Coordinates of C-alpha atoms in Angstrom, one line a residue:
Chain A
X1 CA 88.2 46.9 29.4
X2 CA 90.8 45.1 31.1
X3 CA 89.8 43.9 34.7
X4 CA 91.1 45.9 37.2
X5 CA 92.5 42.7 39.1
X6 CA 94.8 42.1 36.0
X7 CA 96.3 45.3 35.8
X8 CA 99.9 45.9 36.4
X9 CA 100.9 47.6 39.5
X10 CA 102.0 51.2 39.6
X11 CA 105.5 50.2 40.1
X12 CA 105.6 47.9 37.2
X13 CA 104.0 50.6 34.9
X14 CA 106.6 53.2 36.0
X15 CA 109.4 50.7 35.0
X16 CA 107.6 50.5 31.5
X17 CA 107.4 54.2 31.3
X18 CA 111.1 54.6 32.2
X19 CA 112.1 52.4 29.3
X20 CA 109.4 54.2 27.1
X21 CA 111.1 57.5 28.0
X22 CA 114.6 56.2 27.0
X23 CA 113.3 54.9 23.7
X24 CA 111.9 58.4 23.0
X25 CA 115.0 60.4 23.6
X26 CA 117.3 57.8 22.2
X27 CA 115.3 57.6 19.0
X28 CA 114.9 61.4 18.3
X29 CA 118.6 61.8 19.0
X30 CA 119.5 59.0 16.6
X31 CA 117.1 60.2 14.0
X32 CA 118.0 63.8 14.6
X33 CA 114.5 64.9 14.3
X34 CA 111.3 64.7 16.3
X35 CA 109.9 66.0 19.6
X36 CA 111.0 65.5 23.0
X37 CA 108.9 67.4 25.5
X38 CA 105.3 66.5 24.4
X39 CA 106.0 62.9 24.2
X40 CA 107.7 62.8 27.8
X41 CA 104.8 64.6 29.3
X42 CA 102.2 62.1 27.9
X43 CA 104.4 59.0 28.6
X44 CA 102.7 57.9 31.7
X45 CA 99.2 58.3 30.4
X46 CA 100.1 56.4 27.3
X47 CA 101.7 53.7 29.3
X48 CA 98.6 53.3 31.6
X49 CA 96.2 53.4 28.6
X50 CA 98.3 50.5 26.7
X51 CA 99.4 48.5 29.5
X52 CA 96.5 48.8 32.0
X53 CA 93.2 50.0 30.2
X54 CA 92.7 49.5 26.6
X55 CA 90.9 46.4 25.4
X56 CA 93.6 45.8 22.6
X57 CA 95.5 42.9 20.9
X58 CA 98.9 43.5 19.6
X59 CA 98.7 40.3 17.6
X60 CA 95.5 41.6 15.8
X61 CA 95.8 45.3 15.8
X62 CA 92.5 45.9 13.7
X63 CA 90.4 43.6 16.0
X64 CA 86.8 44.7 15.5
X65 CA 85.7 45.7 18.9
X66 CA 89.3 47.1 20.0
X67 CA 89.1 50.3 22.3
X68 CA 90.4 53.2 20.1
X69 CA 93.0 55.4 21.0
X70 CA 93.6 58.6 18.9
X71 CA 97.0 60.7 19.7
X72 CA 95.3 64.0 18.5
X73 CA 98.8 65.7 19.6
X74 CA 100.2 63.7 16.4
X75 CA 103.8 65.5 16.8
X76 CA 104.3 63.5 20.0
X77 CA 104.4 60.3 17.6
X78 CA 107.5 58.9 19.1
X79 CA 105.9 58.6 22.4
X80 CA 103.1 56.6 21.1
X81 CA 105.3 54.6 19.0
X82 CA 107.8 53.9 22.0
X83 CA 104.7 52.5 23.9
X84 CA 103.4 50.5 20.9
X85 CA 106.7 48.8 20.5
X86 CA 107.0 47.9 24.2
X87 CA 103.4 46.8 24.1
X88 CA 104.4 44.4 21.2
X89 CA 102.9 46.1 18.2
X90 CA 106.3 46.0 16.1
X91 CA 110.1 45.1 17.4
X92 CA 111.6 47.8 19.6
X93 CA 114.5 47.9 17.0
X94 CA 112.1 49.3 14.2
X95 CA 112.1 52.7 16.4
X96 CA 115.5 53.2 15.0
X97 CA 113.8 53.8 11.5
X98 CA 111.7 56.7 13.0
X99 CA 111.4 59.6 10.5
X100 CA 113.5 57.6 7.9
X101 CA 112.7 57.3 4.3
X102 CA 110.4 54.2 3.7
X103 CA 109.6 53.9 7.5
X104 CA 106.5 52.8 8.8
X105 CA 107.0 55.1 11.7
X106 CA 106.4 58.6 10.1
X107 CA 107.0 61.8 11.9
X108 CA 103.3 62.2 12.6
X109 CA 101.0 59.1 13.0
X110 CA 99.6 57.4 9.9
X111 CA 96.9 55.0 10.2
X112 CA 97.5 53.5 6.9
X113 CA 101.1 52.3 8.0
X114 CA 101.6 51.7 11.5
X115 CA 100.2 48.8 13.3
X116 CA 98.2 49.9 16.4
X117 CA 97.7 53.7 15.0
X118 CA 93.9 54.2 14.7
X119 CA 94.1 57.6 13.4
X120 CA 96.3 59.9 11.2
X121 CA 97.0 63.2 13.0
X122 CA 99.4 66.0 12.8
X123 CA 97.4 69.1 11.9
X124 CA 96.3 70.0 15.6
X125 CA 93.0 69.9 16.7
X126 CA 91.4 67.4 14.5
X127 CA 91.5 64.2 16.7
X128 CA 88.5 64.8 19.0
X129 CA 86.0 65.1 16.0
X130 CA 87.5 61.6 14.5
X131 CA 87.1 60.2 17.9
X132 CA 83.5 61.6 18.2
X133 CA 82.6 59.9 14.9
X134 CA 84.2 56.4 16.2
X135 CA 82.0 56.9 19.4
X136 CA 78.8 57.9 17.7
X137 CA 79.3 55.0 15.3
X138 CA 79.8 52.7 18.0
X139 CA 76.8 53.9 19.5
X140 CA 74.5 53.6 16.3
X141 CA 75.9 49.9 15.8
X142 CA 75.4 49.0 19.5
X143 CA 79.0 48.2 19.9
X144 CA 80.8 48.3 23.3
X145 CA 84.2 49.7 23.0
X146 CA 85.5 52.7 24.3
X147 CA 87.3 55.6 22.3
X148 CA 90.1 57.7 23.9
X149 CA 91.4 60.9 22.5
X150 CA 94.6 62.7 23.8
X151 CA 95.2 66.4 23.1
X152 CA 97.9 68.9 24.4
X153 CA 97.0 72.1 26.3
X154 CA 98.5 74.2 23.4
X155 CA 96.5 72.3 21.0
X156 CA 93.1 73.3 22.3
X157 CA 93.7 76.8 21.0
X158 CA 92.6 75.2 17.7
X159 CA 88.9 76.3 17.2
X160 CA 87.9 72.7 15.7
X161 CA 88.3 71.2 19.3
X162 CA 85.5 73.3 20.6
X163 CA 83.1 72.4 17.8
X164 CA 83.3 68.9 18.9
X165 CA 83.4 69.8 22.8
X166 CA 79.9 71.5 22.1
X167 CA 78.4 68.7 19.9
X168 CA 79.9 65.6 21.7
X169 CA 77.3 65.7 24.8
X170 CA 74.3 66.2 22.5
X171 CA 75.1 62.7 21.0
X172 CA 75.4 61.3 24.4
X173 CA 79.1 60.1 23.9
X174 CA 79.8 58.7 27.3
X175 CA 81.9 56.0 25.3
X176 CA 84.2 58.9 24.5
X177 CA 87.1 60.2 26.6
X178 CA 89.2 63.3 25.9
X179 CA 92.8 63.4 28.0
X180 CA 94.2 66.9 27.9
X181 CA 98.1 66.5 28.5
X182 CA 98.3 69.6 30.4
X183 CA 102.0 70.2 30.4
X184 CA 101.8 73.9 30.7
X185 CA 104.1 74.9 27.8
X186 CA 104.0 74.7 24.1
X187 CA 106.7 75.3 21.5
X188 CA 107.2 79.0 22.3
X189 CA 104.1 80.4 23.9
X190 CA 103.8 83.9 25.9
X191 CA 106.2 85.2 28.5
X192 CA 105.0 84.6 31.9
X193 CA 107.6 84.8 34.3
X194 CA 111.1 85.6 35.4
X195 CA 112.5 81.8 35.6
X196 CA 114.2 80.8 32.5
X197 CA 113.1 77.3 32.8
X198 CA 109.4 78.3 33.2
X199 CA 109.5 81.4 31.7
X200 CA 106.8 80.8 28.7
X201 CA 104.2 78.9 30.6
X202 CA 100.5 78.0 30.5
X203 CA 98.9 77.9 27.0
X204 CA 95.5 78.0 28.8
X205 CA 96.6 78.5 32.4
X206 CA 93.9 81.5 32.4
X207 CA 91.1 79.0 31.9
X208 CA 89.3 76.9 34.3
X209 CA 89.0 73.8 32.3
X210 CA 86.9 71.9 34.5
X211 CA 84.5 74.6 34.9
X212 CA 84.5 75.1 31.1
X213 CA 84.0 71.5 30.2
X214 CA 81.5 71.0 32.9
X215 CA 79.5 74.0 31.4
X216 CA 79.8 72.3 28.1
X217 CA 78.1 69.3 29.4
X218 CA 81.0 67.0 29.9
X219 CA 82.2 65.0 33.1
X220 CA 85.5 66.7 34.2
X221 CA 88.2 65.2 36.2
X222 CA 91.6 66.8 37.3
X223 CA 94.5 64.5 38.1
X224 CA 98.2 64.4 38.6
X225 CA 99.1 62.9 35.1
X226 CA 102.3 61.3 36.5
X227 CA 100.8 59.4 39.5
X228 CA 99.5 56.0 38.2
X229 CA 97.2 55.6 41.0
X230 CA 95.6 58.8 40.0
X231 CA 95.4 57.8 36.2
X232 CA 94.0 54.6 37.0
X233 CA 91.4 55.8 39.3
X234 CA 90.2 58.3 36.6
X235 CA 90.0 55.6 34.0
X236 CA 87.9 53.7 36.5
X237 CA 85.5 56.4 36.8
X238 CA 85.2 56.6 33.1
X239 CA 84.3 53.1 33.1
X240 CA 81.9 53.3 35.9
X241 CA 80.2 56.1 34.1
X242 CA 79.5 54.1 30.9
X243 CA 76.0 54.1 30.1
X244 CA 75.1 56.4 33.2
X245 CA 75.5 60.0 32.7
X246 CA 75.4 59.8 28.9
X247 CA 78.1 62.5 28.9
X248 CA 81.8 62.3 27.6
X249 CA 84.4 62.6 30.1
X250 CA 87.4 64.9 30.1
X251 CA 90.5 64.0 32.1
X252 CA 92.4 67.1 32.9
X253 CA 95.9 65.4 33.5
X254 CA 98.4 68.0 35.2
X255 CA 101.8 66.9 33.6
X256 CA 105.3 68.4 33.0
X257 CA 106.7 69.0 29.9
X258 CA 109.9 66.9 29.4
X259 CA 108.8 64.7 32.6
X260 CA 111.6 62.5 33.7
X261 CA 114.9 63.6 32.5
X262 CA 116.5 66.1 34.5
X263 CA 117.8 68.5 31.4
X264 CA 114.4 68.1 29.5
X265 CA 111.8 68.5 32.4
X266 CA 110.0 72.0 32.8
X267 CA 111.3 74.0 29.8
X268 CA 109.9 74.7 26.5
X269 CA 113.3 74.7 25.0
X270 CA 113.2 70.9 24.7
X271 CA 109.8 71.0 22.8
X272 CA 112.0 69.4 20.2
X273 CA 115.8 68.8 20.0
X274 CA 118.7 66.5 19.9
X275 CA 120.7 65.4 23.0
X276 CA 124.5 65.5 23.0
X277 CA 126.4 62.4 23.9
X278 CA 126.8 63.4 27.5
X279 CA 123.3 64.4 27.8
X280 CA 122.1 61.0 26.4
X281 CA 124.5 59.3 28.9
X282 CA 122.9 61.2 31.7
X283 CA 119.3 60.4 30.4
X284 CA 120.2 56.7 30.3
X285 CA 121.5 56.7 34.0
X286 CA 118.3 58.8 35.2
X287 CA 115.9 56.6 33.4
X288 CA 117.6 52.9 33.5
X289 CA 120.3 53.4 36.3
X290 CA 122.9 52.4 34.0
X291 CA 125.4 53.9 31.3
X292 CA 125.4 50.5 29.7
X293 CA 123.8 50.2 26.1
X294 CA 120.2 49.5 26.6
X295 CA 119.5 47.5 23.6
Chain B
X1 CA 63.0 69.8 -14.7
X2 CA 64.3 68.7 -11.4
X3 CA 67.3 70.5 -9.1
X4 CA 70.3 68.2 -8.7
X5 CA 70.0 69.1 -4.9
X6 CA 66.5 67.6 -4.9
X7 CA 67.6 64.5 -6.9
X8 CA 70.4 64.1 -4.3
X9 CA 68.1 64.2 -1.2
X10 CA 65.8 61.9 -3.2
X11 CA 68.5 59.2 -4.2
X12 CA 70.3 59.5 -0.8
X13 CA 67.1 58.8 1.1
X14 CA 66.5 55.9 -1.0
X15 CA 70.1 54.5 -0.9
X16 CA 69.7 55.0 3.1
X17 CA 66.7 52.9 3.2
X18 CA 68.3 49.9 1.6
X19 CA 72.1 50.2 2.6
X20 CA 72.9 50.6 6.3
X21 CA 76.4 52.1 5.5
X22 CA 74.8 55.3 4.1
X23 CA 74.9 58.2 6.7
X24 CA 74.5 61.8 5.7
X25 CA 76.1 64.5 8.1
X26 CA 74.4 67.8 7.7
X27 CA 75.7 71.3 8.6
X28 CA 72.5 72.9 9.5
X29 CA 71.4 73.4 6.0
X30 CA 69.3 70.5 5.3
X31 CA 66.4 72.3 4.0
X32 CA 68.5 74.2 1.7
X33 CA 70.8 71.1 0.4
X34 CA 67.6 68.8 0.7
X35 CA 69.1 66.4 3.0
X36 CA 66.1 66.9 4.7
X37 CA 64.5 64.2 2.8
X38 CA 67.1 61.8 4.2
X39 CA 66.1 63.0 7.7
X40 CA 62.5 62.6 7.1
X41 CA 62.6 59.4 5.4
X42 CA 65.3 57.6 7.1
X43 CA 66.1 59.4 10.3
X44 CA 68.7 56.8 11.5
X45 CA 70.9 57.7 8.6
X46 CA 70.9 61.3 9.3
X47 CA 73.4 63.0 11.6
X48 CA 72.8 66.7 12.4
X49 CA 76.4 68.1 13.2
X50 CA 75.4 71.7 13.3
X51 CA 77.1 74.6 12.1
X52 CA 80.7 73.1 12.6
X53 CA 82.0 71.8 9.2
X54 CA 85.4 70.8 10.4
X55 CA 83.8 68.6 13.2
X56 CA 81.6 67.3 10.5
X57 CA 84.6 66.1 8.5
X58 CA 86.2 64.6 11.3
X59 CA 83.3 62.7 12.7
X60 CA 82.5 61.5 8.9
X61 CA 86.0 60.0 9.0
X62 CA 85.5 58.7 12.3
X63 CA 82.3 56.8 11.1
X64 CA 84.1 55.6 7.9
X65 CA 86.4 53.5 10.1
X66 CA 83.6 51.5 11.4
X67 CA 82.2 50.7 8.0
X68 CA 80.0 53.6 7.1
X69 CA 80.0 55.4 3.7
X70 CA 79.3 59.0 5.1
X71 CA 78.2 61.8 3.0
X72 CA 78.9 65.5 4.1
X73 CA 76.2 67.7 3.2
X74 CA 76.5 71.6 3.2
X75 CA 77.1 74.3 0.9
X76 CA 80.4 73.6 -1.0
X77 CA 82.5 76.6 0.0
X78 CA 82.3 75.5 3.6
X79 CA 83.8 72.3 2.8
X80 CA 86.3 72.9 0.2
X81 CA 87.5 76.2 1.9
X82 CA 86.5 76.1 5.6
X83 CA 87.1 72.4 6.0
X84 CA 89.9 72.2 3.5
X85 CA 92.6 71.0 6.0
X86 CA 90.3 68.4 7.5
X87 CA 89.5 67.0 4.0
X88 CA 93.3 67.0 3.4
X89 CA 94.4 65.5 6.6
X90 CA 91.6 63.2 7.5
X91 CA 89.9 62.2 4.1
X92 CA 92.5 62.5 1.3
X93 CA 95.5 61.3 3.4
X94 CA 93.7 58.3 5.0
X95 CA 91.9 57.5 1.5
X96 CA 88.6 57.5 3.6
X97 CA 85.2 56.7 1.8
X98 CA 83.9 59.9 2.6
X99 CA 81.7 61.8 -0.2
X100 CA 81.9 65.4 -0.2
X101 CA 78.5 66.6 -1.6
X102 CA 79.2 70.2 -2.6
X103 CA 75.5 71.5 -2.6
X104 CA 75.1 75.1 -3.8
X105 CA 78.3 74.8 -5.9
X106 CA 79.7 77.4 -8.4
X107 CA 78.4 81.0 -9.0
X108 CA 74.6 80.4 -8.6
X109 CA 73.6 80.1 -5.0
X110 CA 70.3 81.8 -4.4
X111 CA 71.6 85.2 -4.5
X112 CA 73.8 84.6 -1.5
X113 CA 76.8 86.5 -3.1
X114 CA 80.5 86.1 -3.2
X115 CA 80.8 84.8 0.4
X116 CA 79.0 81.6 -0.6
X117 CA 80.1 81.1 -4.1
X118 CA 82.4 78.3 -4.6
X119 CA 84.3 79.1 -7.8
X120 CA 87.7 77.5 -6.7
X121 CA 86.4 74.0 -5.7
X122 CA 87.9 72.4 -8.9
X123 CA 91.4 73.9 -8.6
X124 CA 91.3 72.9 -4.7
X125 CA 90.0 69.3 -5.0
X126 CA 91.8 68.3 -8.3
X127 CA 95.1 69.0 -6.6
X128 CA 94.2 66.8 -3.6
X129 CA 95.8 63.4 -4.0
X130 CA 93.3 60.4 -4.2
X131 CA 90.4 62.7 -4.5
X132 CA 87.8 61.6 -7.4
X133 CA 86.3 64.9 -8.5
X134 CA 82.8 64.7 -10.3
X135 CA 80.6 67.3 -11.9
X136 CA 77.3 66.1 -13.2
X137 CA 75.5 68.3 -16.1
X138 CA 71.9 67.7 -15.2
X139 CA 69.3 65.7 -13.1
X140 CA 69.8 62.4 -14.9
X141 CA 73.6 62.3 -14.8
X142 CA 73.6 63.6 -11.1
X143 CA 71.3 60.6 -10.0
X144 CA 73.7 57.9 -12.0
X145 CA 76.7 59.6 -10.3
X146 CA 75.3 59.5 -6.7
X147 CA 74.3 55.8 -7.2
X148 CA 77.7 55.1 -8.4
X149 CA 79.4 57.1 -5.6
X150 CA 77.4 55.1 -3.1
X151 CA 79.5 52.1 -4.1
X152 CA 82.8 53.9 -4.6
X153 CA 85.6 52.9 -2.0
X154 CA 87.4 56.2 -1.5
X155 CA 87.4 59.8 -1.2
X156 CA 85.1 61.6 -3.6
X157 CA 83.8 65.3 -4.5
X158 CA 80.7 65.8 -6.5
X159 CA 79.2 69.3 -7.1
X160 CA 75.5 69.6 -6.8
X161 CA 73.7 72.4 -8.2
X162 CA 71.0 74.4 -6.3
X163 CA 68.7 75.3 -9.4
X164 CA 67.4 73.1 -12.2
X165 CA 68.9 73.2 -15.9
X166 CA 67.6 72.0 -19.1
X167 CA 68.3 68.3 -19.4
X168 CA 71.4 67.2 -21.5
X169 CA 70.5 63.3 -20.9
X170 CA 67.6 61.3 -20.3
X171 CA 66.5 58.3 -18.3
X172 CA 68.7 56.0 -20.3
X173 CA 71.7 57.6 -19.2
X174 CA 74.6 55.4 -17.8
X175 CA 77.5 57.0 -15.9
X176 CA 81.0 55.8 -16.8
X177 CA 83.5 57.3 -14.4
X178 CA 86.5 59.1 -16.3
X179 CA 84.8 59.0 -19.6
X180 CA 84.3 62.0 -21.6
X181 CA 80.8 62.4 -23.3
X182 CA 80.6 63.6 -26.9
X183 CA 77.4 65.6 -27.1
X184 CA 77.7 67.0 -30.7
X185 CA 80.0 66.7 -33.4
X186 CA 81.1 69.7 -35.6
X187 CA 84.2 70.9 -37.7
X188 CA 84.6 74.6 -36.5
X189 CA 85.7 74.3 -33.0
X190 CA 85.8 72.0 -30.0
X191 CA 84.1 73.1 -26.9
X192 CA 84.7 71.4 -23.5
X193 CA 82.3 72.0 -20.5
X194 CA 81.6 70.4 -17.2
X195 CA 78.8 70.4 -14.5
X196 CA 75.7 72.3 -15.1
X197 CA 77.4 74.7 -17.4
X198 CA 77.3 71.8 -19.7
X199 CA 73.5 72.6 -20.2
X200 CA 74.2 76.3 -21.0
X201 CA 76.7 75.3 -23.1
X202 CA 74.7 73.0 -25.2
X203 CA 72.4 75.9 -25.6
X204 CA 75.2 77.9 -26.8
X205 CA 76.2 75.2 -29.3
X206 CA 72.6 75.4 -30.8
X207 CA 72.9 79.2 -30.7
X208 CA 76.4 79.0 -32.8
X209 CA 74.5 76.5 -35.2
X210 CA 72.1 78.9 -36.0
X211 CA 74.9 81.4 -36.8
X212 CA 76.5 78.8 -39.0
X213 CA 79.2 77.6 -36.8
X214 CA 79.5 73.8 -36.2
X215 CA 81.0 72.7 -32.9
X216 CA 82.0 69.4 -31.2
X217 CA 80.8 69.7 -27.6
X218 CA 82.3 67.3 -25.0
X219 CA 81.3 67.0 -21.5
X220 CA 83.5 65.9 -18.8
X221 CA 81.3 64.5 -15.8
X222 CA 84.7 63.3 -14.3
X223 CA 87.4 65.9 -14.0
X224 CA 89.7 63.4 -12.0
X225 CA 90.6 60.6 -13.0
X226 CA 90.0 61.4 -16.5
X227 CA 90.5 59.1 -19.6
X228 CA 92.9 61.5 -21.3
X229 CA 93.4 59.3 -24.5
X230 CA 89.6 59.2 -25.0
X231 CA 89.6 62.8 -24.3
X232 CA 92.3 63.5 -27.1
X233 CA 90.4 61.4 -29.2
X234 CA 87.3 63.5 -29.0
X235 CA 89.5 66.8 -29.4
X236 CA 90.9 65.1 -32.7
X237 CA 92.5 67.6 -35.0
X238 CA 90.5 70.7 -33.8
X239 CA 92.5 74.0 -34.4
X240 CA 90.5 75.9 -31.6
X241 CA 89.3 74.3 -28.1
X242 CA 87.0 76.2 -25.9
X243 CA 86.7 75.3 -22.0
X244 CA 83.4 76.5 -20.4
X245 CA 82.9 76.2 -16.6
X246 CA 81.0 77.7 -13.7
X247 CA 84.8 78.0 -12.1
X248 CA 87.7 80.2 -12.1
X249 CA 89.5 80.2 -15.1
X250 CA 92.6 79.1 -12.9
X251 CA 93.0 75.7 -12.1
X252 CA 89.7 74.3 -13.0
X253 CA 88.5 72.6 -16.2
X254 CA 90.4 75.1 -18.2
X255 CA 93.7 74.3 -16.4
X256 CA 92.9 70.6 -16.7
X257 CA 92.6 71.0 -20.4
X258 CA 95.6 73.3 -20.5
X259 CA 97.8 70.9 -18.7
X260 CA 96.9 68.1 -21.2
X261 CA 96.9 70.0 -24.6
X262 CA 100.2 71.6 -23.4
X263 CA 101.8 68.2 -22.9
X264 CA 100.7 66.9 -26.0
X265 CA 101.4 69.9 -28.1
X266 CA 97.7 70.8 -28.7
X267 CA 95.6 73.3 -30.7
X268 CA 95.0 77.0 -29.7
X269 CA 93.0 76.9 -26.1
X270 CA 90.6 79.6 -24.8
X271 CA 89.1 79.4 -21.2
X272 CA 85.8 80.8 -20.6
X273 CA 85.1 80.9 -17.1
X274 CA 85.0 83.3 -14.1
X275 CA 87.8 86.1 -14.2
X276 CA 90.2 86.3 -11.5
X277 CA 87.9 88.5 -9.2
X278 CA 84.8 88.2 -6.7
X279 CA 81.4 88.1 -7.9
X280 CA 78.4 89.6 -6.3
X281 CA 74.8 88.8 -5.1
X282 CA 72.1 88.9 -7.8
X283 CA 69.5 86.8 -9.5
X284 CA 71.1 83.9 -11.9
X285 CA 70.2 85.3 -15.2
X286 CA 72.1 88.5 -14.1
X287 CA 75.1 86.8 -12.7
X288 CA 75.4 84.4 -16.0
X289 CA 75.1 87.3 -18.3
X290 CA 77.6 89.7 -16.5
X291 CA 80.2 87.0 -15.7
X292 CA 80.0 85.6 -19.3
X293 CA 78.4 82.1 -18.6
X294 CA 74.9 82.5 -20.0
X295 CA 74.1 80.7 -23.6
X296 CA 74.2 83.8 -25.6
X297 CA 77.7 85.1 -23.8
X298 CA 79.2 81.7 -24.4
X299 CA 78.1 81.7 -28.0
X300 CA 79.6 85.3 -28.4
X301 CA 82.9 84.3 -26.9
X302 CA 83.3 81.3 -29.1
X303 CA 82.3 83.2 -32.2
X304 CA 84.8 86.0 -31.4
X305 CA 87.7 83.5 -31.1
X306 CA 86.8 81.9 -34.3
X307 CA 86.8 85.3 -36.0
X308 CA 90.2 86.0 -34.3
X309 CA 91.8 82.8 -35.9

């Protein structure tokens, strides 16, 4: 784990996140395929992980005792790729190949192709078990790295997630942390209210997740998933608990789908989509403060 | 005679004792699959995942990324069917060295009936890219296959039968992946079988000999990958080929041989296997007879086809 003293400041992380968000919408728009809302809700969490938390080395992506990160919500791949590029795993220019033929940057993460990707995902609900296996293996081998898994709130409708939620505490996996990107919207979901922008909300809004996870034997924290102080504070609590409680931890991160761009934030309609030239200009201005080419 | 599941438990316990990479994940059926032999002998190599097969596959792949060579142990049907997407996504697509050990394979499942019979596994696993598909005939071949599989660096599916069968081989058996095995040579018909159905088919070949029918009997312990040229060499100029398997006629050994012979312009083919229907719970002998897989019924089917030529 990176020592707290060497962490970038929240302001520095926010700047990285703005650039990552720009890469997300720019890449999806140029590739004319991919997801927008989920990657944008997860961006701050991903930036905090890759720039302030994970013990990793972009020059040695397979370093033996690196911390692992599994993006179980694999359709947010472009969010992960943007952060990996900014972190130095591959050139930012390579993002332009996203979803093209022969690209290392597949529509869903492929651990055999992309430097820095620890798990192939895309069929929802499978990443937590993968992470639990890594965490169990680390325990058995006596190795001291941490495994992080991110799921979406819609994703936890999948039954397999709960098989692992039930078993992970039994294995004492306090080296495993689940982050729920609780952005409140899924691709279409259920009707919930009169407001056109928020009218299909709350995939699991009827569930008290903290209580459910605590009941299953996990440590549970709820935070604002766009507040870097809160995110880093939660990561610190995970670190402090290593070898103490024997419990895995869930960080329930309250986020906003499409976060950071005015026309994508808060609407299920930007689960995926391609921006017009005018929308792209607006996003560039909002994120980078300029309409100049950001390359 | 020793059941393949017992051979599996004993062999894995032995392998685990000498190889730290071996880990066996159980779906709470250890006393049935006999992975309890591993749990008792080498507790550190045994992971109880519980009745959660999808989680079991995911955890196995996670373990494999740290150098482990995990074996999945539960009834075949709960792997090939219930955890199919997990095997597809996490094992096949990542080419992980995970061994899918399908205990209680095929039709004969201790009277558990159609819910627990896996008669589609060959069709499913054969279509899975990178998946090696194995079905040993008896206790000797099973042990050789398990020992070979322990060193194999990729995804692998192996059928493990619940009940003992008459041995086809002996202690001298040496497994060669992909290679068909010639068991008998004869001029009237070529019979191809796989898995423990080979033992019953060998008996059918003896019954046919008593009726004056001489058969070439070829056993395929590896359905994929298969040395097709070697297989065609054994088929030779046979005018009738009969496949026999404890599996649906659709997509399994019969499907495999159909594909090969159709591409090469082959002889007439008859597929003996389970009809496109569900079976039932009953003793083994009842099921084998009713569903056409007992030695007598196989011999009858072959004789009938020869008479029709």
